[in-house]
PDB file of C-alpha atoms and ligand atoms in Angstrom:
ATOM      1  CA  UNK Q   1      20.926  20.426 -17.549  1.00  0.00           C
ATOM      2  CA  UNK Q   2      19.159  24.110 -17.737  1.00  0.00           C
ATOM      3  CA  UNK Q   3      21.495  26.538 -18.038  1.00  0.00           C
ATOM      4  CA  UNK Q   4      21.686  29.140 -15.207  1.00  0.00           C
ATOM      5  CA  UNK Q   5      18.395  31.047 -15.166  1.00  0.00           C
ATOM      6  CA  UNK Q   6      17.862  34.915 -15.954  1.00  0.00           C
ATOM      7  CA  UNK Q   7      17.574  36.665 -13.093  1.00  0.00           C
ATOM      8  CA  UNK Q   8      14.191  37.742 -13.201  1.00  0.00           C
ATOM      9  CA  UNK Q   9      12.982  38.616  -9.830  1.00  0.00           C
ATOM     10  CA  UNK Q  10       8.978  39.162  -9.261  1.00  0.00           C
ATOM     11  CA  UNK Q  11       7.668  41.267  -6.260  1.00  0.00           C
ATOM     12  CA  UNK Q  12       7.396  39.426  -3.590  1.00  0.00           C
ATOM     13  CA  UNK Q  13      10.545  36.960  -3.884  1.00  0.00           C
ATOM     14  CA  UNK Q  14      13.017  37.922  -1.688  1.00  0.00           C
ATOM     15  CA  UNK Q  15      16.456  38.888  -2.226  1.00  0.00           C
ATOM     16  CA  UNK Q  16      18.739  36.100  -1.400  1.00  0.00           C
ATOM     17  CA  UNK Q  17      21.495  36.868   1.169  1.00  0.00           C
ATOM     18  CA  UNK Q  18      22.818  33.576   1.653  1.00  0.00           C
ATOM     19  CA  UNK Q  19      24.691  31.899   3.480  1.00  0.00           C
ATOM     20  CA  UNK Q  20      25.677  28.626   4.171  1.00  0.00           C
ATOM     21  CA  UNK Q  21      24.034  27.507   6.288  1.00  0.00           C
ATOM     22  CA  UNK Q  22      23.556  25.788   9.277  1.00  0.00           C
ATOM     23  CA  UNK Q  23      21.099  25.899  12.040  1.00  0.00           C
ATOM     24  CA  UNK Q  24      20.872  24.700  14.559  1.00  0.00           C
ATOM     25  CA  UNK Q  25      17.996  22.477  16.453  1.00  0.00           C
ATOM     26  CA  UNK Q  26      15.382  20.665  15.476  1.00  0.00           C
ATOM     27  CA  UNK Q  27      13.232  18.064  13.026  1.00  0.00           C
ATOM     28  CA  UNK Q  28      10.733  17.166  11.238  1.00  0.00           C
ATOM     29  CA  UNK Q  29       8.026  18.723   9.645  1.00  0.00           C
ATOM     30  CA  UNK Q  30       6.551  15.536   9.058  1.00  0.00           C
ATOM     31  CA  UNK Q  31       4.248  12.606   9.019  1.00  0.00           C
ATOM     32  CA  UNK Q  32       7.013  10.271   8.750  1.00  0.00           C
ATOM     33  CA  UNK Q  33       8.418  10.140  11.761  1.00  0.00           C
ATOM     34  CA  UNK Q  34       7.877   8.632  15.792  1.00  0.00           C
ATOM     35  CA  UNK Q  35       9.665  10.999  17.824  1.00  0.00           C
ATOM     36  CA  UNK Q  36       9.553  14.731  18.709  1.00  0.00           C
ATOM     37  CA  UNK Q  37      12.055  17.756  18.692  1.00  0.00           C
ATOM     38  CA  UNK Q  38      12.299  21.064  21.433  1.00  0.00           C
ATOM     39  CA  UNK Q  39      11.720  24.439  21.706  1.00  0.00           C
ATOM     40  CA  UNK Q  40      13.453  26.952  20.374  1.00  0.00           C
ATOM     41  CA  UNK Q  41      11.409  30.223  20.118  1.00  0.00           C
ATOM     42  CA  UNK Q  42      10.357  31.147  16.912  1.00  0.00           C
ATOM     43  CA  UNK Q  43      11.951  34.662  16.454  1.00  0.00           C
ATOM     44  CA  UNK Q  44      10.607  37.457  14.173  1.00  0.00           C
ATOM     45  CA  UNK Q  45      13.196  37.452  11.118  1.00  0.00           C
ATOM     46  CA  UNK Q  46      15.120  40.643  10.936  1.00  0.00           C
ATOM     47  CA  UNK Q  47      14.185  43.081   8.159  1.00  0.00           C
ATOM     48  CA  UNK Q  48      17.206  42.879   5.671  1.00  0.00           C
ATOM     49  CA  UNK Q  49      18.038  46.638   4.495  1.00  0.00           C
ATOM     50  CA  UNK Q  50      19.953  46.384   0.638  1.00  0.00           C
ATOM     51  CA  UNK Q  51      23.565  45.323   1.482  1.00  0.00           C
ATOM     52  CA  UNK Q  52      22.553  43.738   4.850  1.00  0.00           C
ATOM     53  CA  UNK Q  53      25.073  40.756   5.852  1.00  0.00           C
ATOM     54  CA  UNK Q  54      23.228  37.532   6.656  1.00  0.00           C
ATOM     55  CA  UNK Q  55      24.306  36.312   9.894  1.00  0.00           C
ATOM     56  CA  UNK Q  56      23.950  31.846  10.369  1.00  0.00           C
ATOM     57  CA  UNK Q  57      23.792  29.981  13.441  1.00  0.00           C
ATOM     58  CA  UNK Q  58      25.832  26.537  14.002  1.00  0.00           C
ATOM     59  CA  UNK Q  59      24.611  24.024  16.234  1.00  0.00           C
ATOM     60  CA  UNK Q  60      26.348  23.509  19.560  1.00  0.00           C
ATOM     61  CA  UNK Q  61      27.918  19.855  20.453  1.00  0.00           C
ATOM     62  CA  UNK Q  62      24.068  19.031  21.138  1.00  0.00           C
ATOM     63  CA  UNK Q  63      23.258  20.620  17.627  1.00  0.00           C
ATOM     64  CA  UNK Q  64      19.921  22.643  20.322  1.00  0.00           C
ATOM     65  CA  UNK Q  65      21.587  25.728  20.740  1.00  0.00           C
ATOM     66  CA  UNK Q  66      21.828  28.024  18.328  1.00  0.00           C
ATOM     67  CA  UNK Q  67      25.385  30.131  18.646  1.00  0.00           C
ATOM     68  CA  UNK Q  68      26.995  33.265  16.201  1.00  0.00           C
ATOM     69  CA  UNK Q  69      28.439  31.305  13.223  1.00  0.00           C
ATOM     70  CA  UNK Q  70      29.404  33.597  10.800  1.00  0.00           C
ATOM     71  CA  UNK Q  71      27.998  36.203   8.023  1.00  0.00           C
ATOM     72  CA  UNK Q  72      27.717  36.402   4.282  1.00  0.00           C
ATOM     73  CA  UNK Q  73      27.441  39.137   2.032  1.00  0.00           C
ATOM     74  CA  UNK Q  74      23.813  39.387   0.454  1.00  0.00           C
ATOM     75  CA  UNK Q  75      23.977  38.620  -3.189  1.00  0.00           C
ATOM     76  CA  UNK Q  76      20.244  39.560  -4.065  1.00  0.00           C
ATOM     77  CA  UNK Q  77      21.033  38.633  -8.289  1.00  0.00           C
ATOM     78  CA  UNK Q  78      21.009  35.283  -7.042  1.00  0.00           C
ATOM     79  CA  UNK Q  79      17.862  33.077  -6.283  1.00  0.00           C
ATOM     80  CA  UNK Q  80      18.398  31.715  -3.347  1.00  0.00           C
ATOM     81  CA  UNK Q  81      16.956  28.271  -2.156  1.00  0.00           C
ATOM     82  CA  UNK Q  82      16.739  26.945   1.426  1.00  0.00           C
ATOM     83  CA  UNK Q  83      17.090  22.714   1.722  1.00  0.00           C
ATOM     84  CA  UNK Q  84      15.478  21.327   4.616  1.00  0.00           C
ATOM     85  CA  UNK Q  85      16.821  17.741   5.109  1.00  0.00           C
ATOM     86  CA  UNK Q  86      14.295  16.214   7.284  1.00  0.00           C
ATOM     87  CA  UNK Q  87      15.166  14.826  10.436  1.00  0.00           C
ATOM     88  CA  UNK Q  88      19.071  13.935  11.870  1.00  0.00           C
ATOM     89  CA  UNK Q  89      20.696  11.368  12.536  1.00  0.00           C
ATOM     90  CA  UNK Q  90      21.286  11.566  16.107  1.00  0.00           C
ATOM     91  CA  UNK Q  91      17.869  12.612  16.916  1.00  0.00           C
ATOM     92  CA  UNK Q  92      17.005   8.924  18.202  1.00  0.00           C
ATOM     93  CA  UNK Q  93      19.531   8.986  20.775  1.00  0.00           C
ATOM     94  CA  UNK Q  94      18.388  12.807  22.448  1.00  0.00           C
ATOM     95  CA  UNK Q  95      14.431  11.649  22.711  1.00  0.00           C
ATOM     96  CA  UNK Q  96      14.003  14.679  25.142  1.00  0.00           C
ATOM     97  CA  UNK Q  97      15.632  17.355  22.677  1.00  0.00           C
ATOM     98  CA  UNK Q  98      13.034  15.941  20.540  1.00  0.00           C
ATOM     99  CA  UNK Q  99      10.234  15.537  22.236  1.00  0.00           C
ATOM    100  CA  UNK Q 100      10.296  18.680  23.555  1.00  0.00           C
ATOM    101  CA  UNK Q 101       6.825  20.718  22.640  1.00  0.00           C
ATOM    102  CA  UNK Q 102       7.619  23.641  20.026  1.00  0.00           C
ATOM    103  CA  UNK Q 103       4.692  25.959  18.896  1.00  0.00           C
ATOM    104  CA  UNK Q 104       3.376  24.458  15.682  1.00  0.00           C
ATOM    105  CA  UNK Q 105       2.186  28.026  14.056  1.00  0.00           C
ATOM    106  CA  UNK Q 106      -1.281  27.586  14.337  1.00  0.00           C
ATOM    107  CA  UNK Q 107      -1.811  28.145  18.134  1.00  0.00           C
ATOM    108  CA  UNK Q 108      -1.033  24.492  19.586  1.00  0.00           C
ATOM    109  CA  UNK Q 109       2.487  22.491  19.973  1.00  0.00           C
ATOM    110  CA  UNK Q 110       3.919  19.510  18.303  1.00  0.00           C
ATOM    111  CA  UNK Q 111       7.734  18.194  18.894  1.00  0.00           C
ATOM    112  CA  UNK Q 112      10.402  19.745  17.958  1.00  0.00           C
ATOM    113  CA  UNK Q 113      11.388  16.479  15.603  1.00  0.00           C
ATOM    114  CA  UNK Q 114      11.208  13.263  14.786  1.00  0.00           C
ATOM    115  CA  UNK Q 115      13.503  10.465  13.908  1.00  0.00           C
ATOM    116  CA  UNK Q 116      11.709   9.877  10.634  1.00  0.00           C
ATOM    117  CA  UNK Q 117      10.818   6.354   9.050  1.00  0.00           C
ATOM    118  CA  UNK Q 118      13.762   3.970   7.517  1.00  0.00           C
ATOM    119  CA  UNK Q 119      12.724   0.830   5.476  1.00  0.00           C
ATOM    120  CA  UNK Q 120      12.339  -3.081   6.299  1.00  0.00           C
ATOM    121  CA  UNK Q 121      16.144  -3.105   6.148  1.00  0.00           C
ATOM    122  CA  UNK Q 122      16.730  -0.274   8.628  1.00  0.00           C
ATOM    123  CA  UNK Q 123      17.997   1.963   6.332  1.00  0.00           C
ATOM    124  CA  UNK Q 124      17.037   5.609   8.199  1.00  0.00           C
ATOM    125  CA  UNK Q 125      15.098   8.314   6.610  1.00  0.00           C
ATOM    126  CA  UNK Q 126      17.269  11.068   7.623  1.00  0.00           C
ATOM    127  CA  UNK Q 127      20.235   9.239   5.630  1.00  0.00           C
ATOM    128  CA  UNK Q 128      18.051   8.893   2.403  1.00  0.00           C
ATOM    129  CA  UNK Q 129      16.695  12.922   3.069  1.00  0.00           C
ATOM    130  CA  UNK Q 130      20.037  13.763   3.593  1.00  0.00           C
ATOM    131  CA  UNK Q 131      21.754  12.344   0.398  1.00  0.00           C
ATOM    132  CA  UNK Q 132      18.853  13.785  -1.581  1.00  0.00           C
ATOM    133  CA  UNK Q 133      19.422  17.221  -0.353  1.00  0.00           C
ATOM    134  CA  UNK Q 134      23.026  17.200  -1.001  1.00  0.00           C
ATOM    135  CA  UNK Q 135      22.279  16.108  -4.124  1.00  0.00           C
ATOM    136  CA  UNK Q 136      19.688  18.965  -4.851  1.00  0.00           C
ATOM    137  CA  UNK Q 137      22.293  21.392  -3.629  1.00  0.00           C
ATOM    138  CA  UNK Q 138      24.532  20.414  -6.287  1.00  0.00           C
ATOM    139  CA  UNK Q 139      22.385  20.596  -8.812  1.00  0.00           C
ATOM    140  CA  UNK Q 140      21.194  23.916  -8.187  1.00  0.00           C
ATOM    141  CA  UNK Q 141      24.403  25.494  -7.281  1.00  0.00           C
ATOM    142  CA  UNK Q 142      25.898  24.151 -10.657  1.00  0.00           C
ATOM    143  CA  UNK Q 143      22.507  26.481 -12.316  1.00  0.00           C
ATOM    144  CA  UNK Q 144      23.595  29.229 -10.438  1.00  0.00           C
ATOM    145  CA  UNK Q 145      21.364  29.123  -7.338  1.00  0.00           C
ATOM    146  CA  UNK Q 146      22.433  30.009  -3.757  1.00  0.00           C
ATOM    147  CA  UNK Q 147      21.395  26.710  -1.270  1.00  0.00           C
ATOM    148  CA  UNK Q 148      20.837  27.179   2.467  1.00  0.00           C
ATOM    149  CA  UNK Q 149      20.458  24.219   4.223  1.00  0.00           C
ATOM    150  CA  UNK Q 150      19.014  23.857   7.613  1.00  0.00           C
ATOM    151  CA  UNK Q 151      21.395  21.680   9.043  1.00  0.00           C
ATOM    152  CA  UNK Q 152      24.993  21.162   8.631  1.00  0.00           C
ATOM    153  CA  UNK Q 153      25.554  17.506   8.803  1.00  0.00           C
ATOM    154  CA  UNK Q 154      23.701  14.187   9.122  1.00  0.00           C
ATOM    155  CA  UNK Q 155      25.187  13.402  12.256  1.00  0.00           C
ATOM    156  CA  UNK Q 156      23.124  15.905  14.625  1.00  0.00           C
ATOM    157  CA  UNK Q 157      19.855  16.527  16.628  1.00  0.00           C
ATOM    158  CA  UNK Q 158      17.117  18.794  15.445  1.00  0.00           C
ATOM    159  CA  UNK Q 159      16.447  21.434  14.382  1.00  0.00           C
ATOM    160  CA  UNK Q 160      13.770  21.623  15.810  1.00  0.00           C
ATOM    161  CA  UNK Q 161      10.614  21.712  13.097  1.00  0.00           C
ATOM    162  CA  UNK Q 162       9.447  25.617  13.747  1.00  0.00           C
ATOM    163  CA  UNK Q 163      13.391  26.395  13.673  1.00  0.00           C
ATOM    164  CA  UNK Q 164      13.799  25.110  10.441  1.00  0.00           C
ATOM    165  CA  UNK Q 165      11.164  27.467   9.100  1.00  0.00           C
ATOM    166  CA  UNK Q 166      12.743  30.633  11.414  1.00  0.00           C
ATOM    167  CA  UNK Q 167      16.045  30.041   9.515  1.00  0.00           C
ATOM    168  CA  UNK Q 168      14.322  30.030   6.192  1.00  0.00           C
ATOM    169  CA  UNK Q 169      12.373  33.033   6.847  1.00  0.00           C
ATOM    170  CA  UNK Q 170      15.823  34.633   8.020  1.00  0.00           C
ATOM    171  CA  UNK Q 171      17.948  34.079   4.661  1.00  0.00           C
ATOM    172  CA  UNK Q 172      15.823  36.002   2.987  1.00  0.00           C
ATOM    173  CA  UNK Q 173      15.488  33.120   0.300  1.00  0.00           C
ATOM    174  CA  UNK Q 174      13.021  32.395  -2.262  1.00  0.00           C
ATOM    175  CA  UNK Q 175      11.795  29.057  -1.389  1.00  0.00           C
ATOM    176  CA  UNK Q 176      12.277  26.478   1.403  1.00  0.00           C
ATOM    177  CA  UNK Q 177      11.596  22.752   0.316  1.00  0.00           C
ATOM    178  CA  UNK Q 178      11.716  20.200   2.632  1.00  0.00           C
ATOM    179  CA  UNK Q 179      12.620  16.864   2.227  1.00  0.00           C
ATOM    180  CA  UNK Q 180      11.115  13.343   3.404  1.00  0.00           C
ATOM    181  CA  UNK Q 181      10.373   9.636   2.383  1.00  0.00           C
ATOM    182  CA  UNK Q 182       7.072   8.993   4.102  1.00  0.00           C
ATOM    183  CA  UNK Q 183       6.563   5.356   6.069  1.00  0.00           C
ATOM    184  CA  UNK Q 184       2.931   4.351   5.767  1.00  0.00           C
ATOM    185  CA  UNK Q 185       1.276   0.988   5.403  1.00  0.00           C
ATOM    186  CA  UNK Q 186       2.762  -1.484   3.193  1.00  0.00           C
ATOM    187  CA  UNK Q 187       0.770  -1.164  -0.030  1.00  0.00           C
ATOM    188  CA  UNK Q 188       0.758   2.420  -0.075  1.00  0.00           C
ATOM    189  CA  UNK Q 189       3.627   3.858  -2.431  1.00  0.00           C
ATOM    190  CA  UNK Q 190       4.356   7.257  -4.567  1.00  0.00           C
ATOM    191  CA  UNK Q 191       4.915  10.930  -4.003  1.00  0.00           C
ATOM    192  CA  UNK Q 192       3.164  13.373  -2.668  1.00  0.00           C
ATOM    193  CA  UNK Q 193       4.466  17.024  -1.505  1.00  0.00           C
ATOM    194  CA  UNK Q 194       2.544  18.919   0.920  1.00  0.00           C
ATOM    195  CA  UNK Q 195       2.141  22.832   1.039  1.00  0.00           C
ATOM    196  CA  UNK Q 196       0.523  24.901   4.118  1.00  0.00           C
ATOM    197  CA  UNK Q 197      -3.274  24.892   3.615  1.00  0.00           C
ATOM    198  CA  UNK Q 198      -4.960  26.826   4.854  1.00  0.00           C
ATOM    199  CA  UNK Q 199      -2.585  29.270   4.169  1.00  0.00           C
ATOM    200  CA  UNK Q 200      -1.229  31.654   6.969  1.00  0.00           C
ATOM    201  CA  UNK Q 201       0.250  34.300   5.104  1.00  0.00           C
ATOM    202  CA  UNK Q 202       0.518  35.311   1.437  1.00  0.00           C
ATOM    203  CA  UNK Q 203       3.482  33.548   1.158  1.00  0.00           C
ATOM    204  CA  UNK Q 204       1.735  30.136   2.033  1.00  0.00           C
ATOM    205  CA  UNK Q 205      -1.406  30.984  -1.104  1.00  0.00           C
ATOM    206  CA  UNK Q 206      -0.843  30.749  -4.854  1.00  0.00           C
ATOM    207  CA  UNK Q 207       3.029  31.014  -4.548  1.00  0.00           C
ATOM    208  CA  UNK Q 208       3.495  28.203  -2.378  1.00  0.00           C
ATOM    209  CA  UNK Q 209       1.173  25.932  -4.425  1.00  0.00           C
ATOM    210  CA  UNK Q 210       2.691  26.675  -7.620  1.00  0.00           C
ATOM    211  CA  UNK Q 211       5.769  25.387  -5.648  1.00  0.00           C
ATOM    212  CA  UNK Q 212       4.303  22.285  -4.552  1.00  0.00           C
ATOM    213  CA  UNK Q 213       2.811  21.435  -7.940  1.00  0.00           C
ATOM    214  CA  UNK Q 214       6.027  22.264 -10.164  1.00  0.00           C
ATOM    215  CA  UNK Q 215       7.632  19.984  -7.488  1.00  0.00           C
ATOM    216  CA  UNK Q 216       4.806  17.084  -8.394  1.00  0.00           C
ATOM    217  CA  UNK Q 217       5.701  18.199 -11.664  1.00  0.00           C
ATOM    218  CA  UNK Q 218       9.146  17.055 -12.209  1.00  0.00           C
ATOM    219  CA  UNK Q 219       8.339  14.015 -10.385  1.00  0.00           C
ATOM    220  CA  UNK Q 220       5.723  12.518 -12.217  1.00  0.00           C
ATOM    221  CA  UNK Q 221       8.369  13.752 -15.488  1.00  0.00           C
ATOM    222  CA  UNK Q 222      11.152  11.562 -13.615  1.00  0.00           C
ATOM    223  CA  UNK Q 223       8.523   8.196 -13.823  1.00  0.00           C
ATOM    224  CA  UNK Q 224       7.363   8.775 -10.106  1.00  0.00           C
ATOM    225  CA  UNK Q 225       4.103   8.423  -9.667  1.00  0.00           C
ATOM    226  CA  UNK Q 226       1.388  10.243  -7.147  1.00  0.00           C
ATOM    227  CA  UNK Q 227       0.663   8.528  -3.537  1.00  0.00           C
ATOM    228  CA  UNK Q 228      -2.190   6.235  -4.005  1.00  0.00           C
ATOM    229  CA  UNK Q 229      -2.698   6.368  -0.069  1.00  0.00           C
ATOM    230  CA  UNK Q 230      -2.545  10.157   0.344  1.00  0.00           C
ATOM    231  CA  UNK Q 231      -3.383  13.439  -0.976  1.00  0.00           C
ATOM    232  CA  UNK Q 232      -4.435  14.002  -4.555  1.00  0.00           C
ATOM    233  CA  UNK Q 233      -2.418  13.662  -7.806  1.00  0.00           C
ATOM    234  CA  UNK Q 234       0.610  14.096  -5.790  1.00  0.00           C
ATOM    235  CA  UNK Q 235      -0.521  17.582  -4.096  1.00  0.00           C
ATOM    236  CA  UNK Q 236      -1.060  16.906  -0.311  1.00  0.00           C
ATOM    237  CA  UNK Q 237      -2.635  20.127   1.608  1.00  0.00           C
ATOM    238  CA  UNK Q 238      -1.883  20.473   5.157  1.00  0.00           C
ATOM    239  CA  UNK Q 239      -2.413  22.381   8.514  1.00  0.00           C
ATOM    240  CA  UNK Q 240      -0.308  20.222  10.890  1.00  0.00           C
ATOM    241  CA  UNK Q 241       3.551  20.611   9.794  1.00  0.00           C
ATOM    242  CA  UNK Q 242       4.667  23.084  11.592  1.00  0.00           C
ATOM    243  CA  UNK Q 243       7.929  23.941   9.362  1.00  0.00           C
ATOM    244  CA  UNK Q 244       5.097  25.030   6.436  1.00  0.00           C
ATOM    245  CA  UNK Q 245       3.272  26.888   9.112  1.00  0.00           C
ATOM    246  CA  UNK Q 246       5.926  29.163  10.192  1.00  0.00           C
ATOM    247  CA  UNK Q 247       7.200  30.028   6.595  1.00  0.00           C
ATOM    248  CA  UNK Q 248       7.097  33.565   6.024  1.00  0.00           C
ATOM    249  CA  UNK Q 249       8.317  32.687   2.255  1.00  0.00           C
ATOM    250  CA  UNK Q 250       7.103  30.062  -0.732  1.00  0.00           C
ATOM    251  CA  UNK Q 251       7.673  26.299   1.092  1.00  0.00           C
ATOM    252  CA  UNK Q 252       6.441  23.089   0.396  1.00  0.00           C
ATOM    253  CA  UNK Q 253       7.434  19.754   1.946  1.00  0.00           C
ATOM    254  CA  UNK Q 254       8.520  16.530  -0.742  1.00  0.00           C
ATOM    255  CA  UNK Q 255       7.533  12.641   0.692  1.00  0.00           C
ATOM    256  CA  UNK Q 256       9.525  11.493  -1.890  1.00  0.00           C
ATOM    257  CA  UNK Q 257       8.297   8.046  -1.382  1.00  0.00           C
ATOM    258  CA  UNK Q 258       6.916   5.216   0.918  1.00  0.00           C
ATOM    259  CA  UNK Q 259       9.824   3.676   2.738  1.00  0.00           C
ATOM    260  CA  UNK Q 260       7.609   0.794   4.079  1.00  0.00           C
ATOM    261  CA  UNK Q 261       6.943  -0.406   0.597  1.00  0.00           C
ATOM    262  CA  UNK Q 262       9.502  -3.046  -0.532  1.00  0.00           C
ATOM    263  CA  UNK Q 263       9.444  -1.487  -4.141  1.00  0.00           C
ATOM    264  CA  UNK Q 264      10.320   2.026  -3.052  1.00  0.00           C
ATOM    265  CA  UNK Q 265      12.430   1.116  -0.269  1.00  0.00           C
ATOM    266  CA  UNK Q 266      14.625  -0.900  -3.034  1.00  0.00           C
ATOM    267  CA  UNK Q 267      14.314   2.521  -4.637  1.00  0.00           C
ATOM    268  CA  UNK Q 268      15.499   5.124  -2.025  1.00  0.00           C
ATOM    269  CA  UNK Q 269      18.362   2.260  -0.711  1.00  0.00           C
ATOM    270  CA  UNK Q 270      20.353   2.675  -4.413  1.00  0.00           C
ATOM    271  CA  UNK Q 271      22.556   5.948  -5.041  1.00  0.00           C
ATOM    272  CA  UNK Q 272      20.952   5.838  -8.821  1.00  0.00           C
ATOM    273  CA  UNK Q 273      17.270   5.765  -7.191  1.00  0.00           C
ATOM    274  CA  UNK Q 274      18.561   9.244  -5.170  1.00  0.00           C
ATOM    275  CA  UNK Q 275      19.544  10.950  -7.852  1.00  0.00           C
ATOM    276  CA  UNK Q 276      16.600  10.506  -9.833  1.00  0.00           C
ATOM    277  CA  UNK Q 277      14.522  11.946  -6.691  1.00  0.00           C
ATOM    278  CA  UNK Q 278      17.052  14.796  -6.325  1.00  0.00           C
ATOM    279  CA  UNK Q 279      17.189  15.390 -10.101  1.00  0.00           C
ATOM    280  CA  UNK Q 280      13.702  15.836 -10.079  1.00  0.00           C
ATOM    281  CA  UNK Q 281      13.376  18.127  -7.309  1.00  0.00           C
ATOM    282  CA  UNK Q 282      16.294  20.283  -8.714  1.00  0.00           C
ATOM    283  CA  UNK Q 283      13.954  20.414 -11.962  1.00  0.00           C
ATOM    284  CA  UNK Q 284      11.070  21.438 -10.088  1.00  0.00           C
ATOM    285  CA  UNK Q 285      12.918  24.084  -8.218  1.00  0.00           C
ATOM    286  CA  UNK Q 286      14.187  25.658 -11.094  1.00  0.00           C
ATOM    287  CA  UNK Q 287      10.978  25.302 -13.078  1.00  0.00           C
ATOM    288  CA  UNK Q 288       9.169  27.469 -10.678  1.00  0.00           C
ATOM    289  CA  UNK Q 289      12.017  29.649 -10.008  1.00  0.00           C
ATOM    290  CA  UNK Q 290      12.450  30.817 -13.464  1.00  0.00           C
ATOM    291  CA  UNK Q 291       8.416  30.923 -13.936  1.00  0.00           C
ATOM    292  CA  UNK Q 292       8.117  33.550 -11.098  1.00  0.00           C
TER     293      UNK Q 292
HETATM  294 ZN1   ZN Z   1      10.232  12.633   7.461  1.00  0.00          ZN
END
């Protein structure tokens, strides 16, 4: 366990108001998944003044519509993390929520969200993201860090994959990391964590690589090793996820592993095999946290 960091913030990071979070519509930024999400504008995020109060969104009973939730004081000695669970788990049920076309930040559409990937045994992707994120929550909150997450629950639809980055953008935070198990062919297995390339804004350059490669980082120090089907050592540059297109602040995107291989799918089914993925990306978090 590292102890809490030192607050050391660099130019550039912003503040972290915070809030708990909770967004409303949308899914995946990802390869791993069959079905798409809706549209939900993607909104300029507010400039924060020093002192500003962070307002958060809660998802209607269809978990589309974003509605007033509540506000939280900004805490800016705090980093401030936002947790993007990938996927929901009601987003196979609403397949025209999903579907719907959302701008994918680099002048075309994509859906709004997937359902994600599950393994042989039907055990869903969103579940496995969704443990994992908790997971990483605790972790960093117990060092100190404010968490955002982009949805409240496992149990909704969306967001929608450009909304996910729009609530990001809106905390304030210091990072957004996503988080996915991939489903590719069968011999295909390891990590790999993607990172907006090429980048859009300055957020999306060095910063957001750094991010992506401490993340690879702390894998490969948990035993994980690289995707042998995909990227390169681990590091996956991409142009088509729309959630890492539309961040305005450091993001990268975790495939934590191949749910379609029967070794890794034994892997993501066990609680122990979680929290080795989540203790790892906690690590990686922090290690590029307290390096900025
Ligand atoms: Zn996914």
């Amino acid at each position: 366990m590292t102890p809490p960091p030192h607050r050391i913030r660099r130019p550039g990071l912003r503040s972290g108001l915070v809030l708990w979070a909770l967004v409303s519509n949308l899914v995946a930024l990802a390869a791993c998944g069959s079905i798409k999400l809706t549209n939900i504008p993607a909104t300029s995020p507010p400039a924060r003044p020093p002192g500003a109060t962070l307002t958060t969104t809660q998802p209607n009973a269809t978990g589309l519509k974003p509605s007033p939730a509540s506000t939280s004081p900004a805490t800016p000695d705090k980093f401030t993390v936002v947790l993007d669970p990938g996927h929901n788990g009601a987003n196979a049920s609403h397949p025209t929520e999903i579907n719907r076309p959302v701008p994918n930040g680099r002048g075309s559409t994509k859906a709004c969200n997937t359902t994600g990937t599950s393994t042989a045994a039907d055990y869903p992707e969103h579940a496995f993201n969704w443990d994992v994120a908790l997971q990483v929550r605790d972790a960093l909150t117990a060092r100190g860090v404010q968490v955002v997450l982009t949805r409240p629950d496992n149990t909704g639809v969306g967001p929608c994959v450009n909304d996910r980055a729009t609530i990001a953008n809106r905390t304030g935070a210091d990072a957004m990391v996503s988080i996915h198990a991939d489903g590719a062919t069968r011999s295909g297995h390891g990590f790999h964590v993607a990172y907006s390339d090429p980048p859009l804004n300055a957020s999306q350059g060095p910063s957001s690589v750094a991010l992506a490669t401490a993340l690879a980082t702390a894998l490969r120090g948990e035993g994980f090793t690289p995707a042998n089907y995909k990227g390169a050592d681990g590091l996956d540059p991409r142009s088509d996820l729309a959630g890492l297109n539309h961040a305005r602040i450091p993001a990268a995107l975790v495939e934590c592993a191949n749910m379609r291989n029967p070794q890794e799918a034994a892997l993501v089914s066990t609680p122990d095999g979680r929290t080795r993925y989540a203790t790892a990306i906690a690590d990686g978090i922090m290690a590029w946290l307290t390096s900025q």
